[in-house]
Amino acid sequence: MASPGGAVGPPSPAVNGFRRLWQDLHDIGRSRDTGGYNRFAWTREDHDLREWFTAQCQQRGLDVTTDRMGNQWAWWGDPDAAVAAGDPGVVIGSHLDSVPDGGAFDGPLGVVGALAAIDHLRATGFTPTRPIGAVNFVDEEGARFGVACAGSRVITGVLGADRARGLTDRDGTSMAEAMRAAGRDPGTLGRDDETLARIGTFVELHVEQGRRLVDLGHAVGVGSDIWPHGRWRVDLPGEANHAGTTRLEDREDAMLGLAAMIIAARRAATQHGCVATVGKVNVVPGGVNAIASGATGWLDARGADADAVRRVVADVGAVVADFDGLVTQESWTPTTMFDPALAQQMAARLGGVPVIGTGAGHDAGILANDGIRTAMLFVRNPTGVSHSPDEWASADDCVAGVLALADVVSDLAGADAVRGDATDEQAEGPAA
């Protein structure tokens, strides 16, 4: 493939580096049946991913540390010296965990992209005047313990240590127990001011979870904001009884309340211009021939307007109350604005790429709400599908994202822009 100037040059370091790193992750936690990924916090798959990240960073001579939650940080340069000088570092990265049967790109694109961008900067002779960090946040999806962005929420204090330790998975294993089994001390959990002080600017590269860039005809875009969003646990009571011998008029079936709640969520979201999803349920006792004595559903609600999202939850709550149920908020994140000046600076540097909002939550949003100068880069997703094995981005677009990230970092870390040429080898990047 010709470069923008028409000449064919040697392979960009971003191309080769990205391809090799991406292939390393291909089989970890992947289902042979669906092709989707199951990479949950503090599991064997998570351990393998963390070991991979550590090894890759050490191969690059980066200093690897973990914070009070277990998030992994790797530094090119001395972050503490930079803090002492009043000029903290530039951090890039994302997460490696997934939703159940998730796609390959959500999270890993940002981690692999961070390492590939560092490779590219080094290969082109870049020397930073500020330290550059790469991060792998733990438990961003919240797939195991139910709270999204747990890694960043804990170190910013949004998720309290006691509550985090007490969160449980489907099997009743607490986060504290899971961390101990993984060789970590849950007693260290808590806000981590030392780690946060090292972050002068954070930029997260991520696959777009939608089709806005497709509609706009751009491979890369800059994030403007994250919609307000939250998760609520909805518990519906019932009475266990025999499915074959109990008359309908004598039943206290928790599933009826659950069904009504799900329908109410869809109706309320439509009415108030939001989106609402019940994607996880738990039924007790869970037998085909047993009437449910209890049912729990988790409601995810999001929208451009926070009051509208709250109205959705209130409408659902009114229906749940008719079934003597209980709605408990598990997380809430208000509208998150990324640094507007930084977004415009990045968009201009990248040749006027679009600035777009998103309805998906990210660790970048948690850091932004803590007052850290934060931005996001999005890579085009041809189908808009995410949280699914069908999630995808082309190799060309992924490399374009890496080069954009490298360009932005070279600017933020105090040197001239560094950009690379695309080549035919891009086609050998991530598989569909």
Short mmCIF file of C-alpha atoms in Angstrom, two decimals:
data_model
loop_
_atom_site.label_atom_id
_atom_site.label_comp_id
_atom_site.label_asym_id
_atom_site.label_seq_id
_atom_site.Cartn_x
_atom_site.Cartn_y
_atom_site.Cartn_z
CA MET A 1 0.00 0.00 0.00
CA ALA A 2 1.37 3.40 -0.92
CA SER A 3 2.16 6.02 1.69
CA PRO A 4 0.20 9.30 1.67
CA GLY A 5 2.93 10.78 -0.56
CA GLY A 6 2.65 7.89 -3.00
CA ALA A 7 6.00 6.22 -2.24
CA VAL A 8 6.36 2.75 -0.80
CA GLY A 9 8.71 2.75 2.17
CA PRO A 10 9.97 0.27 4.76
CA PRO A 11 7.49 -1.17 7.24
CA SER A 12 6.48 1.28 9.96
CA PRO A 13 7.55 0.20 13.47
CA ALA A 14 3.90 0.63 14.41
CA VAL A 15 2.87 -1.99 11.85
CA ASN A 16 5.31 -4.72 12.87
CA GLY A 17 5.05 -3.99 16.57
CA PHE A 18 1.27 -3.92 16.62
CA ARG A 19 0.98 -7.13 14.60
CA ARG A 20 3.32 -9.10 16.88
CA LEU A 21 1.73 -7.87 20.09
CA TRP A 22 -1.79 -8.48 18.82
CA GLN A 23 -1.02 -12.05 17.88
CA ASP A 24 0.34 -12.72 21.38
CA LEU A 25 -3.12 -12.13 22.85
CA HIS A 26 -5.11 -13.99 20.24
CA ASP A 27 -5.77 -17.21 22.17
CA ILE A 28 -5.87 -16.04 25.81
CA GLY A 29 -9.38 -16.55 27.14
CA ARG A 30 -10.84 -17.21 23.70
CA SER A 31 -13.82 -19.54 23.27
CA ARG A 32 -13.33 -22.22 20.63
CA ASP A 33 -17.09 -22.31 20.09
CA THR A 34 -17.89 -18.63 19.57
CA GLY A 35 -14.55 -16.92 19.05
CA GLY A 36 -15.46 -14.54 21.88
CA TYR A 37 -13.31 -13.78 24.92
CA ASN A 38 -13.82 -14.49 28.61
CA ARG A 39 -11.15 -12.57 30.49
CA PHE A 40 -12.36 -11.77 33.98
CA ALA A 41 -10.60 -10.10 36.89
CA TRP A 42 -8.35 -12.23 39.12
CA THR A 43 -8.75 -15.44 37.09
CA ARG A 44 -6.18 -17.63 35.34
CA GLU A 45 -6.77 -15.72 32.10
CA ASP A 46 -6.27 -12.43 33.90
CA HIS A 47 -3.05 -13.76 35.43
CA ASP A 48 -1.75 -14.73 31.99
CA LEU A 49 -2.59 -11.30 30.59
CA ARG A 50 -0.89 -9.53 33.48
CA GLU A 51 2.20 -11.69 33.07
CA TRP A 52 2.24 -10.90 29.37
CA PHE A 53 2.01 -7.16 30.03
CA THR A 54 4.81 -7.29 32.59
CA ALA A 55 7.07 -9.29 30.26
CA GLN A 56 6.46 -6.97 27.32
CA CYS A 57 7.22 -3.91 29.40
CA GLN A 58 10.36 -5.42 30.88
CA GLN A 59 11.59 -6.35 27.40
CA ARG A 60 11.32 -2.65 26.57
CA GLY A 61 13.23 -1.63 29.68
CA LEU A 62 10.16 -0.01 31.22
CA ASP A 63 9.87 0.11 35.02
CA VAL A 64 6.74 -1.85 36.01
CA THR A 65 4.79 -1.12 39.19
CA THR A 66 1.35 -1.91 40.56
CA ASP A 67 -0.86 0.44 42.54
CA ARG A 68 -3.06 -0.23 45.57
CA MET A 69 -5.70 -1.90 43.41
CA GLY A 70 -3.32 -3.95 41.27
CA ASN A 71 -3.48 -1.80 38.12
CA GLN A 72 -0.20 -2.18 36.24
CA TRP A 73 1.92 0.84 35.28
CA ALA A 74 5.08 0.82 33.15
CA TRP A 75 7.27 3.91 32.83
CA TRP A 76 9.69 5.20 30.23
CA GLY A 77 11.46 7.76 32.41
CA ASP A 78 11.20 8.63 36.10
CA PRO A 79 7.64 9.59 37.06
CA ASP A 80 8.52 10.57 40.63
CA ALA A 81 11.26 12.95 39.51
CA ALA A 82 8.74 14.52 37.15
CA VAL A 83 6.24 14.93 39.99
CA ALA A 84 8.92 16.56 42.12
CA ALA A 85 9.66 18.96 39.26
CA GLY A 86 5.95 19.79 38.92
CA ASP A 87 5.70 18.28 35.43
CA PRO A 88 4.10 14.81 35.71
CA GLY A 89 4.03 12.29 32.91
CA VAL A 90 1.91 11.34 29.92
CA VAL A 91 0.10 8.00 30.34
CA ILE A 92 -1.47 5.86 27.61
CA GLY A 93 -3.20 2.49 27.81
CA SER A 94 -6.51 0.82 28.58
CA HIS A 95 -7.53 -2.63 29.90
CA LEU A 96 -7.25 -6.31 28.97
CA ASP A 97 -10.34 -7.83 30.62
CA SER A 98 -13.57 -8.49 28.73
CA VAL A 99 -17.30 -8.88 29.08
CA PRO A 100 -18.61 -12.46 28.84
CA ASP A 101 -17.98 -13.72 25.30
CA GLY A 102 -16.67 -10.28 24.39
CA GLY A 103 -14.78 -8.96 21.40
CA ALA A 104 -11.05 -8.79 20.84
CA PHE A 105 -10.71 -5.01 20.55
CA ASP A 106 -12.48 -3.40 23.52
CA GLY A 107 -9.58 -2.70 25.87
CA PRO A 108 -6.72 -4.69 24.30
CA LEU A 109 -6.52 -2.27 21.37
CA GLY A 110 -5.54 0.47 23.83
CA VAL A 111 -2.96 -1.61 25.70
CA VAL A 112 -1.37 -3.08 22.58
CA GLY A 113 -1.59 0.33 20.94
CA ALA A 114 0.26 1.95 23.83
CA LEU A 115 3.18 -0.48 23.59
CA ALA A 116 3.26 -0.23 19.79
CA ALA A 117 3.24 3.57 20.00
CA ILE A 118 6.21 3.48 22.37
CA ASP A 119 8.01 1.14 19.96
CA HIS A 120 7.29 3.52 17.11
CA LEU A 121 8.50 6.58 19.00
CA ARG A 122 11.72 4.88 19.99
CA ALA A 123 12.38 3.53 16.50
CA THR A 124 12.01 7.01 15.04
CA GLY A 125 14.51 8.51 17.49
CA PHE A 126 12.09 10.25 19.80
CA THR A 127 13.39 11.25 23.24
CA PRO A 128 10.71 12.37 25.69
CA THR A 129 11.13 15.38 27.94
CA ARG A 130 8.39 14.04 30.20
CA PRO A 131 8.06 10.41 31.34
CA ILE A 132 5.67 8.26 29.34
CA GLY A 133 3.61 5.59 31.09
CA ALA A 134 1.64 2.61 29.80
CA VAL A 135 -1.17 1.25 31.96
CA ASN A 136 -3.24 -1.93 32.12
CA PHE A 137 -6.29 -1.23 34.27
CA VAL A 138 -7.78 -4.21 36.08
CA ASP A 139 -11.50 -5.11 35.99
CA GLU A 140 -12.66 -2.32 33.68
CA GLU A 141 -15.68 -4.24 32.41
CA GLY A 142 -16.93 -5.29 35.84
CA ALA A 143 -17.96 -8.61 34.32
CA ARG A 144 -17.11 -10.68 37.38
CA PHE A 145 -18.03 -8.45 40.33
CA GLY A 146 -20.62 -6.14 38.78
CA VAL A 147 -18.96 -2.72 39.04
CA ALA A 148 -17.44 -1.28 35.89
CA CYS A 149 -14.06 0.47 35.97
CA ALA A 150 -13.33 -1.01 39.39
CA GLY A 151 -9.59 -0.57 38.95
CA SER A 152 -9.79 3.18 38.37
CA ARG A 153 -12.73 3.69 40.73
CA VAL A 154 -10.80 2.23 43.66
CA ILE A 155 -7.62 4.27 43.19
CA THR A 156 -9.65 7.48 42.81
CA GLY A 157 -11.76 6.65 45.86
CA VAL A 158 -15.05 6.51 43.95
CA LEU A 159 -15.39 2.84 44.93
CA GLY A 160 -14.66 2.39 48.62
CA ALA A 161 -12.22 -0.30 49.69
CA ASP A 162 -14.66 -2.12 51.98
CA ARG A 163 -17.36 -2.21 49.35
CA ALA A 164 -14.90 -3.41 46.70
CA ARG A 165 -13.61 -6.21 48.92
CA GLY A 166 -17.19 -7.33 49.61
CA LEU A 167 -18.37 -7.52 45.99
CA THR A 168 -19.14 -11.10 44.96
CA ASP A 169 -19.32 -13.01 41.70
CA ARG A 170 -21.96 -15.53 40.60
CA ASP A 171 -20.32 -18.26 42.69
CA GLY A 172 -20.32 -16.15 45.83
CA THR A 173 -16.57 -15.52 45.73
CA SER A 174 -15.75 -12.07 47.04
CA MET A 175 -13.28 -9.76 45.36
CA ALA A 176 -11.11 -10.03 48.47
CA GLU A 177 -11.07 -13.83 48.19
CA ALA A 178 -10.35 -13.68 44.47
CA MET A 179 -7.47 -11.27 44.98
CA ARG A 180 -5.94 -13.47 47.68
CA ALA A 181 -6.22 -16.50 45.39
CA ALA A 182 -4.40 -14.48 42.73
CA GLY A 183 -1.60 -13.64 45.16
CA ARG A 184 -2.63 -10.06 45.95
CA ASP A 185 -3.38 -8.47 49.30
CA PRO A 186 -6.90 -6.97 49.33
CA GLY A 187 -5.89 -4.97 52.39
CA THR A 188 -4.04 -2.54 50.12
CA LEU A 189 -7.21 -1.38 48.36
CA GLY A 190 -7.94 2.33 48.56
CA ARG A 191 -7.39 5.71 46.97
CA ASP A 192 -3.83 5.98 45.64
CA ASP A 193 -2.70 9.60 45.57
CA GLU A 194 0.90 8.66 44.84
CA THR A 195 -0.09 6.91 41.63
CA LEU A 196 -2.53 9.61 40.56
CA ALA A 197 0.03 12.36 41.09
CA ARG A 198 2.23 10.78 38.40
CA ILE A 199 -0.41 11.32 35.70
CA GLY A 200 -0.17 14.75 34.10
CA THR A 201 -2.20 13.69 31.06
CA PHE A 202 -3.96 10.44 30.20
CA VAL A 203 -4.89 9.43 26.65
CA GLU A 204 -6.84 6.21 26.05
CA LEU A 205 -6.98 4.61 22.59
CA HIS A 206 -10.17 2.58 22.09
CA VAL A 207 -12.22 1.00 19.35
CA GLU A 208 -15.37 3.03 18.72
CA GLN A 209 -18.50 1.39 20.09
CA GLY A 210 -20.83 2.72 17.46
CA ARG A 211 -20.79 3.88 13.84
CA ARG A 212 -20.19 7.62 14.07
CA LEU A 213 -16.72 7.47 12.47
CA VAL A 214 -18.11 5.28 9.69
CA ASP A 215 -20.76 7.91 8.97
CA LEU A 216 -18.15 10.68 9.06
CA GLY A 217 -15.66 8.81 6.89
CA HIS A 218 -12.72 8.96 9.30
CA ALA A 219 -10.49 6.18 10.63
CA VAL A 220 -9.72 8.01 13.88
CA GLY A 221 -11.61 10.47 16.05
CA VAL A 222 -11.11 12.33 19.32
CA GLY A 223 -13.48 11.91 22.29
CA SER A 224 -15.44 14.87 23.65
CA ASP A 225 -17.45 13.36 26.50
CA ILE A 226 -19.08 10.26 28.02
CA TRP A 227 -22.81 10.15 28.60
CA PRO A 228 -24.03 9.83 32.20
CA HIS A 229 -24.62 6.19 33.02
CA GLY A 230 -25.19 3.80 35.89
CA ARG A 231 -25.99 0.28 37.01
CA TRP A 232 -28.76 -0.77 39.34
CA ARG A 233 -29.47 -4.12 41.01
CA VAL A 234 -33.16 -5.03 41.02
CA ASP A 235 -34.27 -7.74 43.48
CA LEU A 236 -37.71 -9.33 43.07
CA PRO A 237 -39.16 -11.63 45.76
CA GLY A 238 -41.16 -14.81 45.25
CA GLU A 239 -42.02 -18.12 46.88
CA ALA A 240 -40.55 -21.42 45.79
CA ASN A 241 -43.10 -24.07 44.86
CA HIS A 242 -43.76 -26.90 42.44
CA ALA A 243 -44.23 -25.93 38.81
CA GLY A 244 -46.73 -28.69 38.15
CA THR A 245 -48.92 -28.76 41.26
CA THR A 246 -49.26 -25.09 42.25
CA ARG A 247 -52.32 -23.31 40.89
CA LEU A 248 -51.62 -20.05 39.03
CA GLU A 249 -53.68 -18.04 41.52
CA ASP A 250 -51.63 -19.45 44.41
CA ARG A 251 -48.23 -18.55 42.97
CA GLU A 252 -45.74 -15.91 44.09
CA ASP A 253 -43.49 -16.06 41.04
CA ALA A 254 -40.47 -13.73 41.10
CA MET A 255 -40.09 -14.12 37.34
CA LEU A 256 -43.27 -12.14 36.70
CA GLY A 257 -41.76 -9.12 38.45
CA LEU A 258 -38.52 -9.58 36.54
CA ALA A 259 -40.36 -9.73 33.22
CA ALA A 260 -42.35 -6.61 34.06
CA MET A 261 -39.16 -4.81 35.04
CA ILE A 262 -37.46 -5.64 31.74
CA ILE A 263 -40.43 -4.43 29.71
CA ALA A 264 -40.66 -1.28 31.83
CA ALA A 265 -37.00 -0.52 31.19
CA ARG A 266 -37.45 -0.67 27.43
CA ARG A 267 -40.60 1.44 27.56
CA ALA A 268 -39.06 4.08 29.82
CA ALA A 269 -35.88 4.31 27.75
CA THR A 270 -37.92 4.89 24.60
CA GLN A 271 -40.04 7.55 26.31
CA HIS A 272 -37.10 9.49 27.77
CA GLY A 273 -34.68 9.24 24.85
CA CYS A 274 -32.15 6.97 26.59
CA VAL A 275 -30.93 3.39 26.33
CA ALA A 276 -31.57 0.76 28.99
CA THR A 277 -30.46 -2.86 29.15
CA VAL A 278 -31.04 -5.84 31.42
CA GLY A 279 -28.25 -8.12 30.30
CA LYS A 280 -27.66 -10.14 33.45
CA VAL A 281 -30.15 -12.01 35.65
CA ASN A 282 -29.97 -14.50 38.48
CA VAL A 283 -32.88 -16.76 39.41
CA VAL A 284 -33.29 -18.76 42.62
CA PRO A 285 -33.54 -21.75 42.90
CA GLY A 286 -33.03 -21.91 39.13
CA GLY A 287 -34.85 -25.18 38.41
CA VAL A 288 -36.91 -25.75 35.29
CA ASN A 289 -39.71 -27.29 37.34
CA ALA A 290 -39.53 -24.86 40.28
CA ILE A 291 -41.29 -21.52 40.73
CA ALA A 292 -38.71 -18.82 41.38
CA SER A 293 -38.36 -17.73 45.00
CA GLY A 294 -36.24 -14.79 43.95
CA ALA A 295 -34.97 -13.08 40.84
CA THR A 296 -32.34 -10.41 40.39
CA GLY A 297 -31.75 -8.36 37.28
CA TRP A 298 -29.09 -5.72 36.66
CA LEU A 299 -30.24 -2.58 34.87
CA ASP A 300 -27.79 -0.54 32.80
CA ALA A 301 -29.17 2.89 31.83
CA ARG A 302 -27.48 5.66 29.85
CA GLY A 303 -28.38 8.82 27.96
CA ALA A 304 -27.14 12.22 26.88
CA ASP A 305 -29.08 13.87 29.73
CA ALA A 306 -28.61 12.80 33.36
CA ASP A 307 -32.15 13.77 34.43
CA ALA A 308 -33.59 11.64 31.63
CA VAL A 309 -31.58 8.63 32.82
CA ARG A 310 -32.86 9.17 36.36
CA ARG A 311 -36.42 9.30 35.05
CA VAL A 312 -35.90 5.93 33.37
CA VAL A 313 -34.77 4.41 36.66
CA ALA A 314 -37.66 6.05 38.55
CA ASP A 315 -40.19 4.58 36.10
CA VAL A 316 -38.63 1.14 36.45
CA GLY A 317 -38.64 1.55 40.23
CA ALA A 318 -42.36 2.27 40.24
CA VAL A 319 -43.06 -1.02 38.43
CA VAL A 320 -40.68 -2.93 40.71
CA ALA A 321 -42.46 -1.52 43.77
CA ASP A 322 -45.73 -3.07 42.56
CA PHE A 323 -44.01 -6.45 42.94
CA ASP A 324 -42.49 -5.57 46.37
CA GLY A 325 -39.08 -5.43 44.78
CA LEU A 326 -36.04 -3.34 45.62
CA VAL A 327 -33.85 -1.19 43.36
CA THR A 328 -30.29 -0.56 44.58
CA GLN A 329 -27.84 1.72 42.78
CA GLU A 330 -24.49 -0.01 42.29
CA SER A 331 -22.72 2.68 40.31
CA TRP A 332 -23.37 6.12 38.84
CA THR A 333 -21.16 8.28 36.68
CA PRO A 334 -22.37 11.75 35.70
CA THR A 335 -21.66 13.37 32.35
CA THR A 336 -17.90 13.22 31.88
CA MET A 337 -16.25 15.94 29.84
CA PHE A 338 -12.79 15.25 28.53
CA ASP A 339 -10.47 18.25 28.57
CA PRO A 340 -11.96 20.46 25.79
CA ALA A 341 -8.73 22.31 25.01
CA LEU A 342 -6.79 19.05 24.82
CA ALA A 343 -9.43 17.49 22.55
CA GLN A 344 -9.23 20.42 20.15
CA GLN A 345 -5.42 20.41 20.27
CA MET A 346 -5.35 16.71 19.40
CA ALA A 347 -7.97 17.01 16.65
CA ALA A 348 -6.05 19.86 15.01
CA ARG A 349 -2.72 18.05 15.26
CA LEU A 350 -4.22 15.00 13.59
CA GLY A 351 -5.42 17.02 10.62
CA GLY A 352 -8.90 17.99 11.74
CA VAL A 353 -10.31 14.60 12.70
CA PRO A 354 -13.82 14.68 14.18
CA VAL A 355 -14.54 15.16 17.89
CA ILE A 356 -17.31 12.81 19.03
CA GLY A 357 -19.08 11.74 22.22
CA THR A 358 -19.75 8.19 23.43
CA GLY A 359 -22.29 6.31 25.49
CA ALA A 360 -19.71 3.84 26.78
CA GLY A 361 -17.87 4.20 30.08
CA HIS A 362 -14.08 4.08 30.27
CA ASP A 363 -11.29 4.36 32.81
CA ALA A 364 -10.45 7.65 31.09
CA GLY A 365 -13.77 8.96 32.31
CA ILE A 366 -13.06 8.01 35.92
CA LEU A 367 -9.71 9.79 35.78
CA ALA A 368 -11.30 12.84 34.15
CA ASN A 369 -13.84 13.07 36.96
CA ASP A 370 -10.94 13.05 39.41
CA GLY A 371 -9.54 16.18 37.81
CA ILE A 372 -6.87 14.60 35.61
CA ARG A 373 -6.33 16.08 32.15
CA THR A 374 -7.74 13.32 30.00
CA ALA A 375 -8.55 12.54 26.38
CA MET A 376 -9.60 9.61 24.19
CA LEU A 377 -8.85 8.49 20.65
CA PHE A 378 -11.36 6.26 18.86
CA VAL A 379 -10.67 3.86 15.99
CA ARG A 380 -13.38 3.24 13.40
CA ASN A 381 -15.56 0.17 13.88
CA PRO A 382 -17.13 -0.78 10.51
CA THR A 383 -20.20 -2.50 11.96
CA GLY A 384 -20.52 -0.56 15.20
CA VAL A 385 -20.78 -3.89 17.05
CA SER A 386 -19.08 -4.13 20.46
CA HIS A 387 -19.18 -6.43 23.50
CA SER A 388 -19.56 -9.28 21.02
CA PRO A 389 -17.30 -11.65 19.07
CA ASP A 390 -18.28 -9.64 15.97
CA GLU A 391 -16.51 -6.54 17.30
CA TRP A 392 -13.89 -5.56 14.72
CA ALA A 393 -11.63 -2.91 13.28
CA SER A 394 -9.43 -3.19 10.21
CA ALA A 395 -5.67 -3.55 10.50
CA ASP A 396 -5.21 -0.31 8.59
CA ASP A 397 -7.42 1.60 10.99
CA CYS A 398 -5.78 0.06 14.06
CA VAL A 399 -2.37 1.14 12.80
CA ALA A 400 -3.77 4.58 12.02
CA GLY A 401 -4.86 4.73 15.65
CA VAL A 402 -1.40 3.73 16.88
CA LEU A 403 0.26 6.37 14.69
CA ALA A 404 -2.22 8.99 15.88
CA LEU A 405 -1.48 8.02 19.48
CA ALA A 406 2.26 8.25 18.87
CA ASP A 407 1.82 11.66 17.26
CA VAL A 408 -0.23 12.94 20.17
CA VAL A 409 2.23 11.57 22.75
CA SER A 410 5.18 13.13 20.94
CA ASP A 411 3.40 16.46 21.19
CA LEU A 412 2.38 16.07 24.83
CA ALA A 413 5.76 14.70 25.94
CA GLY A 414 7.52 17.71 24.53
CA ALA A 415 8.93 16.96 21.09
CA ASP A 416 8.04 17.33 17.43
CA ALA A 417 5.40 15.04 15.94
CA VAL A 418 6.45 11.61 14.79
CA ARG A 419 4.42 9.91 12.12
CA GLY A 420 4.95 6.72 10.13
CA ASP A 421 4.04 5.50 6.69
CA ALA A 422 1.52 2.74 6.15
CA THR A 423 2.62 -0.31 4.19
CA ASP A 424 1.23 -3.47 2.71
CA GLU A 425 2.08 -5.26 5.98
CA GLN A 426 -0.89 -3.56 7.63
CA ALA A 427 -3.08 -6.19 6.06
CA GLU A 428 -1.44 -8.77 8.32
CA GLY A 429 -2.68 -7.10 11.51
CA PRO A 430 -5.59 -8.25 13.69
CA ALA A 431 -7.85 -10.90 12.25
CA ALA A 432 -11.60 -10.51 12.06
#
